[in-house]
XYZ file of C-alpha atoms in Angstrom:
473
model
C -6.086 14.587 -34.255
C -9.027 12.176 -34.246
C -8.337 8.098 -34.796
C -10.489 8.224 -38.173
C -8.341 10.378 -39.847
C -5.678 7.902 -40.396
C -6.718 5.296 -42.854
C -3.292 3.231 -42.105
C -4.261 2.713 -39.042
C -8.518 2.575 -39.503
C -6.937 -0.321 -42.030
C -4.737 -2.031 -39.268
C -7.371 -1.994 -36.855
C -10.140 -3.212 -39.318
C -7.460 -6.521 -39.927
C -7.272 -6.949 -36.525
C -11.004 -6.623 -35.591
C -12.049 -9.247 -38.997
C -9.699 -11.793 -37.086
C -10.472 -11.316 -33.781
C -14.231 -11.924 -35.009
C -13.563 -14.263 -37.301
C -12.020 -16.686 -34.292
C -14.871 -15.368 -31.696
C -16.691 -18.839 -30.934
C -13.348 -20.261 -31.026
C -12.309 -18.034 -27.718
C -15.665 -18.509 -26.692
C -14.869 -22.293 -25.978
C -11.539 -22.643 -25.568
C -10.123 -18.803 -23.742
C -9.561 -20.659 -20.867
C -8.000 -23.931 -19.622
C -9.502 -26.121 -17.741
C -7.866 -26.093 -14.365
C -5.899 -22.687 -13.774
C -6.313 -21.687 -10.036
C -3.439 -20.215 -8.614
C -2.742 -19.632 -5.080
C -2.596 -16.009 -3.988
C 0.424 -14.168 -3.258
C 2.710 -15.251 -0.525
C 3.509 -13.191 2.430
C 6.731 -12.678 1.559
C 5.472 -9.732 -1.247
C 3.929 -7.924 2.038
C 6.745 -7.708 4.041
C 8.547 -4.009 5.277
C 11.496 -3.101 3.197
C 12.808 0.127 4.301
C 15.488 -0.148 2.135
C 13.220 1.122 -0.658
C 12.469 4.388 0.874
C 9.207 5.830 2.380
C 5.870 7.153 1.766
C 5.989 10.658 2.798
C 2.732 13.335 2.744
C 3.854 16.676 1.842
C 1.529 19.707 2.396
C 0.498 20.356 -1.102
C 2.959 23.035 -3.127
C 2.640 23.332 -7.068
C 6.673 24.083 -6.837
C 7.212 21.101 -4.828
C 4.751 19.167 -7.370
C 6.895 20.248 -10.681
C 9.940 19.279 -9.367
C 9.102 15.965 -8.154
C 7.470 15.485 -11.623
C 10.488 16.746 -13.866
C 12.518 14.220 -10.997
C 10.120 11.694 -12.270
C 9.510 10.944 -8.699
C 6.782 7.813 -8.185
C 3.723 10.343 -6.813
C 1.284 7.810 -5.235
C -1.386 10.644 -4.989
C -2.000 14.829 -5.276
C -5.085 16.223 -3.383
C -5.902 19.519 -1.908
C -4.697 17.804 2.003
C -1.238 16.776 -0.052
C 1.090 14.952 -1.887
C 1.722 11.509 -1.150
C 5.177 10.337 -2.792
C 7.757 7.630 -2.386
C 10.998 8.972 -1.715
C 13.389 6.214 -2.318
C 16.957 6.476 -1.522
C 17.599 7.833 -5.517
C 15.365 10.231 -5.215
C 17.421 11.633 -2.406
C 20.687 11.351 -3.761
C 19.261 12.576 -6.805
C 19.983 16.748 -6.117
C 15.932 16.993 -4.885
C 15.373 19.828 -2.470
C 13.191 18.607 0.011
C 14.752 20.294 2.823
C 12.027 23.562 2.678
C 9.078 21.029 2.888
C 7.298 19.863 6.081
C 5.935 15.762 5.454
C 4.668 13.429 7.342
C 5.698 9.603 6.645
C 2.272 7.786 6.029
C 2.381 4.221 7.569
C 2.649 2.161 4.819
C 4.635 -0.722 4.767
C 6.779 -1.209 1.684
C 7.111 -4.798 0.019
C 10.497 -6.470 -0.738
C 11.116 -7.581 -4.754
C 11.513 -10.547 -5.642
C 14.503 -11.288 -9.024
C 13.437 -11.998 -11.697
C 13.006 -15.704 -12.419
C 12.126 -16.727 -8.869
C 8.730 -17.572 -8.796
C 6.656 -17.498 -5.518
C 7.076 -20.981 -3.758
C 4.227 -23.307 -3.325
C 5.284 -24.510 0.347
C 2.184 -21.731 1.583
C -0.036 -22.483 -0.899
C -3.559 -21.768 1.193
C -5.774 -24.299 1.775
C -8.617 -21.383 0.213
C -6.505 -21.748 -3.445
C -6.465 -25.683 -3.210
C -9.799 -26.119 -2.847
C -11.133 -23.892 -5.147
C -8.598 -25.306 -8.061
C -10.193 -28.702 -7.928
C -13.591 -27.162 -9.180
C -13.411 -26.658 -12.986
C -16.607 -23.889 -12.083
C -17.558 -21.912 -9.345
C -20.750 -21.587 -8.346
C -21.187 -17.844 -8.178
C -25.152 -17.965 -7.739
C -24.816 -15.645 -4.919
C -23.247 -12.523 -4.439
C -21.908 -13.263 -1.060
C -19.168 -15.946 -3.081
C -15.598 -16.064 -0.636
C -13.923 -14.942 -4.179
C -14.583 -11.927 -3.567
C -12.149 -11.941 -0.083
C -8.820 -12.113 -1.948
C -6.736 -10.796 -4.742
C -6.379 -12.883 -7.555
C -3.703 -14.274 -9.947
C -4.240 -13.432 -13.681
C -5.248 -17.436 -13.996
C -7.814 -17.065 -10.928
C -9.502 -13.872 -12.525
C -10.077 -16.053 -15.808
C -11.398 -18.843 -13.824
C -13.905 -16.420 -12.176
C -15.083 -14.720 -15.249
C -15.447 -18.644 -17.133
C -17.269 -19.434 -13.912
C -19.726 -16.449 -14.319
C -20.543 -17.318 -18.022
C -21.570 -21.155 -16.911
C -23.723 -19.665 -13.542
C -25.079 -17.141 -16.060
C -25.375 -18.416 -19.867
C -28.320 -16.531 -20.814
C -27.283 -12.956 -20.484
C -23.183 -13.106 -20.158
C -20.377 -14.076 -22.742
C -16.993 -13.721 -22.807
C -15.242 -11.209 -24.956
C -12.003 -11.655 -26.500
C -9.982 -8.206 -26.793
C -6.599 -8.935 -27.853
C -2.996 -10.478 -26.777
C -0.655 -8.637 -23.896
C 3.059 -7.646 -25.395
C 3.954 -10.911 -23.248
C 1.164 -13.252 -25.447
C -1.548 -13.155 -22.897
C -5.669 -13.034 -23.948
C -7.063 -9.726 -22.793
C -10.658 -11.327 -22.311
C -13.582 -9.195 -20.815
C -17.370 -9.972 -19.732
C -20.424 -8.771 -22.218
C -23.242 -8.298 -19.413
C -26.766 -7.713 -21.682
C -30.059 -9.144 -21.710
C -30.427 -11.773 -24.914
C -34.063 -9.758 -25.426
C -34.753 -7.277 -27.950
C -36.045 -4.044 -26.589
C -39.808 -3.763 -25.942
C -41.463 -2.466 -29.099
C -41.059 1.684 -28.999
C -38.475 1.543 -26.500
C -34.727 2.867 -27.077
C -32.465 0.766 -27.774
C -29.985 -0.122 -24.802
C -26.671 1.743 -25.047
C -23.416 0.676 -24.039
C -21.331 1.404 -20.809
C -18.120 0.123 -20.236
C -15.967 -0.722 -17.306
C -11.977 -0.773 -16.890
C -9.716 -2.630 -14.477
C -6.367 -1.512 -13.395
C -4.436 0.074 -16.341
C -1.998 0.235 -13.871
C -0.685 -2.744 -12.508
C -0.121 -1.844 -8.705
C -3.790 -0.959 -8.250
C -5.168 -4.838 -7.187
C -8.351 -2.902 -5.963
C -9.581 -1.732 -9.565
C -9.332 -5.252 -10.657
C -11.393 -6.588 -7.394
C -13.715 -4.164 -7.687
C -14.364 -4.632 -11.944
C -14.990 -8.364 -10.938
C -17.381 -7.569 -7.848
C -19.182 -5.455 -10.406
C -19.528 -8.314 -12.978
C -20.876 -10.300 -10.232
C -23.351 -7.891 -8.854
C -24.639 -6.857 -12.911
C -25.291 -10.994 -13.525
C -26.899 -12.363 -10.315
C -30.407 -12.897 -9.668
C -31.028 -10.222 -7.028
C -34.441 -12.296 -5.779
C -31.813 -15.316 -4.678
C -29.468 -12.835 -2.660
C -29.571 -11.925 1.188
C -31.203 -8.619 1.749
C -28.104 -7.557 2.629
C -27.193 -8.728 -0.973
C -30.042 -7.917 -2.650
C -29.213 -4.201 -2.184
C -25.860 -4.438 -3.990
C -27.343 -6.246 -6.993
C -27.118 -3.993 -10.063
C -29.336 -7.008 -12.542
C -31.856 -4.338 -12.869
C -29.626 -1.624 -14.686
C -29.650 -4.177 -18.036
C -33.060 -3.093 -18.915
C -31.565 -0.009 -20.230
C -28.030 -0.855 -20.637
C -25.520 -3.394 -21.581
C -22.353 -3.601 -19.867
C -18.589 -4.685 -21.149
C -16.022 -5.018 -18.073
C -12.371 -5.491 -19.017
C -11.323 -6.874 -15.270
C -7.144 -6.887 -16.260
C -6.445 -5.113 -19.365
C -2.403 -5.050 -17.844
C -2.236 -9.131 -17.173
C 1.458 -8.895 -17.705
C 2.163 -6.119 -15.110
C -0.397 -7.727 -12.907
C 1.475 -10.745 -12.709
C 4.375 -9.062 -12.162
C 3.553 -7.301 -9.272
C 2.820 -10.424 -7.880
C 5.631 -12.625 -8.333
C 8.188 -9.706 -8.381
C 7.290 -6.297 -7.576
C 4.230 -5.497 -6.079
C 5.091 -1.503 -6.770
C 5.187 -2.076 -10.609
C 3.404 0.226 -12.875
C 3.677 -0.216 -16.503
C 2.665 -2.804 -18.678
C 6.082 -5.096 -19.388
C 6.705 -4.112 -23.326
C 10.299 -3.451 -23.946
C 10.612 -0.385 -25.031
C 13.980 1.508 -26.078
C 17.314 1.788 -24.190
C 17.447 3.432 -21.155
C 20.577 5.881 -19.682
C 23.336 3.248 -19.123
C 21.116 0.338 -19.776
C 20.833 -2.565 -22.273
C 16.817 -2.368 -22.343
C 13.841 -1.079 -20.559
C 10.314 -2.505 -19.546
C 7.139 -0.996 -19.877
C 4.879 1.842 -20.451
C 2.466 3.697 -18.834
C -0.894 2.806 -20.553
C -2.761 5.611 -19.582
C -0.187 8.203 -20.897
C -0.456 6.268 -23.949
C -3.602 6.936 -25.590
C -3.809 8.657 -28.287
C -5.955 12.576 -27.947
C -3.521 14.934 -26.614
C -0.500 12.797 -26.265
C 2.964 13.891 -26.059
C 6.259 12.506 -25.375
C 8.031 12.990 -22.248
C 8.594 16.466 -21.297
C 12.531 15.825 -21.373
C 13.940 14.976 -24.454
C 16.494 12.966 -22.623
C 13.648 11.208 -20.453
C 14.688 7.399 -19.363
C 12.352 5.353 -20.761
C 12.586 2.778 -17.540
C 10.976 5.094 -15.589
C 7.518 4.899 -14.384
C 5.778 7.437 -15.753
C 6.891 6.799 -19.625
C 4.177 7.371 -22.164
C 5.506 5.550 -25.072
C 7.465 6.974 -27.993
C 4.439 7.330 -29.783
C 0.778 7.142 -29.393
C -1.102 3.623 -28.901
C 2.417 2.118 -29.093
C 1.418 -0.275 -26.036
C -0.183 -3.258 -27.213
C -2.577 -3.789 -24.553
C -4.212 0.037 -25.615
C -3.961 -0.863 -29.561
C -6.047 -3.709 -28.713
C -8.332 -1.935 -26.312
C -8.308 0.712 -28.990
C -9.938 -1.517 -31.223
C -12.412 -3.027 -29.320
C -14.136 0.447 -28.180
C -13.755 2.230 -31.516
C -15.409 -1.158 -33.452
C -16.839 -3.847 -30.981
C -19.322 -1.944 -28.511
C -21.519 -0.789 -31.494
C -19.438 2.476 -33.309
C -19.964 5.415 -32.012
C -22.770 6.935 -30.439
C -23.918 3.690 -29.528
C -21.796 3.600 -25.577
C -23.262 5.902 -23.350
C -20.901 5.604 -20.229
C -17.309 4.834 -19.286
C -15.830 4.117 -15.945
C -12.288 3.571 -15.384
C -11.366 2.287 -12.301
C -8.414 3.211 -10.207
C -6.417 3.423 -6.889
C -6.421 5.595 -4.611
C -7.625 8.457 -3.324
C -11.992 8.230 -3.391
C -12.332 10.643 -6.313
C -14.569 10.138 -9.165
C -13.450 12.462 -12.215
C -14.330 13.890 -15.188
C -12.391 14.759 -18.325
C -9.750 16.713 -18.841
C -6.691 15.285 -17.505
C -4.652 16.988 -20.371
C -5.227 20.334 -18.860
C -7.523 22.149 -16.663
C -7.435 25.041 -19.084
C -10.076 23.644 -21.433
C -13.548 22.794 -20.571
C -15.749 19.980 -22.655
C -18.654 20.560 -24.288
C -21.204 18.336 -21.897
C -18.572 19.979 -18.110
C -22.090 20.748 -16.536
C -23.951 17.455 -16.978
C -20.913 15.207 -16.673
C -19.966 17.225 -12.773
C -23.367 16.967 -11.983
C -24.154 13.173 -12.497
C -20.128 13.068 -10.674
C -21.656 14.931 -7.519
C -24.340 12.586 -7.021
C -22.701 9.670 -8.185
C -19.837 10.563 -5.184
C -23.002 11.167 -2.654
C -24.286 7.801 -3.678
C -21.275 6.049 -3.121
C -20.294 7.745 0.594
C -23.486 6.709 1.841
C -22.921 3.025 1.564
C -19.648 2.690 3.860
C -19.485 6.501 5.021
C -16.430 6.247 2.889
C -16.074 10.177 1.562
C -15.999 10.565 -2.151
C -15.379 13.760 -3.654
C -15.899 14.877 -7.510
C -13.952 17.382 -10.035
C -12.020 17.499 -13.445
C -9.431 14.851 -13.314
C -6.339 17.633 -14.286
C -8.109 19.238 -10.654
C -8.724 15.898 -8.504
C -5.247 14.745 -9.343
C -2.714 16.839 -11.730
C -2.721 17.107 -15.568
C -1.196 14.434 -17.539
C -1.659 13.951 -21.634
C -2.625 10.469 -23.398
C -5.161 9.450 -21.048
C -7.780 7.191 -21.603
C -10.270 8.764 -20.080
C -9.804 12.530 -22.453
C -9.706 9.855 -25.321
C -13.188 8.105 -24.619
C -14.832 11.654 -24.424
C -12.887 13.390 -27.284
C -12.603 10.160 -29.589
C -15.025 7.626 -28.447
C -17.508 9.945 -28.254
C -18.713 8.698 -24.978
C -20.258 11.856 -22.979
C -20.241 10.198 -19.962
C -16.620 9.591 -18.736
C -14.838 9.321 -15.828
C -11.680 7.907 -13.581
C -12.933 6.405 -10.357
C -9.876 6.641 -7.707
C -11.354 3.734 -5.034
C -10.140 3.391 -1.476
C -8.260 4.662 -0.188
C -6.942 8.367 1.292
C -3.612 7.346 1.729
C -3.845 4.810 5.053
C -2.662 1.656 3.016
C -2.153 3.400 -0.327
C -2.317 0.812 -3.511
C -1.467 -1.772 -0.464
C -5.473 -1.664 0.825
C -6.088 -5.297 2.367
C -7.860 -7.654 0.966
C -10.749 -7.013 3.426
C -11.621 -4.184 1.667
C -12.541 -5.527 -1.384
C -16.178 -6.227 -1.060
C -17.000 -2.760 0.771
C -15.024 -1.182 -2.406
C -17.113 -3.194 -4.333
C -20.514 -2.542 -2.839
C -19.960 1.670 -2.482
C -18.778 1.541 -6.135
C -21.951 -0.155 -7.337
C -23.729 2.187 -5.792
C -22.162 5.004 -7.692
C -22.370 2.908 -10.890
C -26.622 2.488 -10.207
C -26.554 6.513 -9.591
C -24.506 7.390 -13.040
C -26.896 4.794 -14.728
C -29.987 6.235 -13.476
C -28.827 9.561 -14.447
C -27.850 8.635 -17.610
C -31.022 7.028 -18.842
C -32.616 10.617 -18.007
C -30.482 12.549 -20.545
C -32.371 12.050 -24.021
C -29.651 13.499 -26.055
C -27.292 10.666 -24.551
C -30.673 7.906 -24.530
């Protein structure tokens, strides 16, 4: 059923869009504080815990695939070469037959937790982290800025994006979204040229960007912010190494909204607690033999095709849950609202792009099933194809392109069948960044500006292709 034909909720989001508006030059000037850079993660989240279990590659089997789904087993990745799991000590116990099934144990090192209420120490605190928190703004002139050579705290990624507003004040703003369940701004960066269009010319659609819905995959994040960076420089100031990556000339015919951290509560968790966490940190209803549970899973949450857990009896801790009902998740309500009201209406965003971790894929809808085809299959694989091309030339790093229910398995409520079906945005995809299962959602830091500079490169390709299509134009 489409969003508009519920006038509760077109009235509930309506409220919370006339507010949100209402108070925009107030977030404009005061969404940030003044001086909120936080060191990065200590060592201590890096280090092996074999207690936890193990990453194992299993030769790909749909049998073995439904039962370590109905185990609601934490599958890291499903490609044609495999099916990269973590088998945790539970999992074993837990009656799973994995006896019949030939793995290999990737070598990925498993971080410790860390209880709740025990914050990281400062005693490491790098010396990177302390210098950068005595500058209320970073200079981010060039694209070659050392941010881009670490994963960031929640506080760091606001200082960034405030930073990039005072470098750039004629062509980026700062968007305020909505709250987290745990009270924190969902802010995004409006990318668009303050000129009207040339006299004749078409009017500049919309394309939107997404961070790490879930809150294990640090490299969507990076990579949103390297993007924001690369769409609001000056490409005449960079290197020619630089220069290259610079997407500044893409805003003659688009405008760009990137949502770095729509999870901030489940990023932040992963980094003082868990690194392996998934959901977003709502508490949601009892669990089996438990007082309360935490989280859901955002992107089973949306609200085209979604369906409760396939067992009735499904334990809502686990990390897969979509939420007992549609857009119950206040992080996707509030996303909800911003595409359906704040990026023009409808017919007025011409691409999506929802970044992810891992496995180099860049997919189309549906992830509901692979039974049903869209409308616009042919032009939305094609611009994929090249897109993927584009992006393995860069690094060499090999991108391949598909259906998202074929590149990874079928799963309702997911954002990216909603911003086709819903949204109305034809051109819509899940980008799964590095990498093929080496590090897994633990790729180093190092990684982070390569990610970033073969994913513009597959962002300038879907652009270019885009602003070819007249009926999308």
């Amino acid at each position: 059923m489409r969003l508009f034909q519920h006038p509760l909720r077109v009235l509930s989001l309506g409220l919370v869009l006339f507010i949100q508006v209402s108070q925009s030059k107030q977030y404009d000037q005061a969404i940030f504080s003044k001086d909120e850079y936080e060191a990065p993660p200590e060592d201590v989240l890096k280090s092996t815990n074999t207690a936890r279990g193990e990453v194992r590659r299993y030769a790909f089997s749909r049998p073995l695939l439904e039962e370590l789904q109905r185990k609601k087993a934490d599958i890291w990745r499903v490609a044609p070469d495999g099916i990269d799991v973590l088998i945790t000590p539970e999992i074993s116990q837990d009656g799973l037959d994995l006896v019949q099934f030939n793995y290999t144990v990737l070598p990925i090192e498993l971080p410790s937790t860390r209880p709740e209420g025990k914050d990281p120490s400062e005693a490491n605190v790098q010396d990177y982290a302390k210098k950068l928190r005595r500058k209320k703004y970073l200079d981010l002139t060039l694209l070659s800025h050392e941010f881009h050579s670490q994963y960031h705290s929640a506080k760091n990624i606001s200082h960034f994006m405030r930073s990039l507003v005072h470098t750039f004040p004629n062509h980026t703003s700062l968007i305020h979204i909505g709250h987290s369940s745990e009270g924190r701004r969902l802010t995004g960066i409006k990318i668009a040229k303050p000129e009207p269009v040339a006299l004749g010319a078409k009017e500049r659609k919309g394309f939107v960007i997404l961070g790490a819905q879930h809150a294990r995959e640090w490299i969507a994040t990076s990579t949103s912010l390297y993007l924001a960076h690369a769409l609001a420089v000056n490409a005449s100031m960079q290197s020619s190494a630089d220069a290259h990556h610079s997407l500044s000339h893409l805003l003659d015919k688009f405008e760009f909204h990137i949502i770095p951290l729509p999870n901030p509560d489940g990023h932040e968790y992963t980094r003082k607690h868990d690194r392996l966490w998934y959901k977003n940190r709502q508490t949601v209803s009892p669990g089996r033999d438990r007082e309360a549970c935490k989280g859901i899973d955002m992107n089973r949450n949306w609200g085209f095709q979604w369906s409760p857990a396939q067992d009735p009896s499904s334990d809502p801790c686990k990390h897969w849950f979509p939420g007992s009902r549609p857009f119950e998740a206040h992080e996707v309500n509030a996303l909800t609202s911003y595409l359906t009201y704040r990026t023009g209406g409808r017919g007025k965003v011409a691409a999506f792009l929802d970044l992810r971790s891992y496995g180099q894929t860049l997919s189309a809808p549906f992830s509901y099933s692979c039974d049903v085809y869209t409308s616009d299959a042919e032009d939305q694989i094609e611009a994929a194809l090249g897109a993927a091309q584009a992006g393995s030339k860069v690094h060499g790093t090999t991108f391949s392109s598909g259906r998202l229910c074929e590149t990874l398995y079928s799963a309702p409520g997911n954002i990216v069948d909603w911003a086709y079906a819903e949204a109305g945005i034809k051109y819509t995809y899940a980008a799964h960044l590095r990498d093929s299962g080496t590090y897994g959602y633990l790729l180093p830091a190092e990684h982070i500006r390569p990610t970033g500079e073969e994913t513009a490169a597959l962002v300038a390709y879907l652009a270019a292709f885009i602003a070819k299509d007249p009926k999308t134009m």
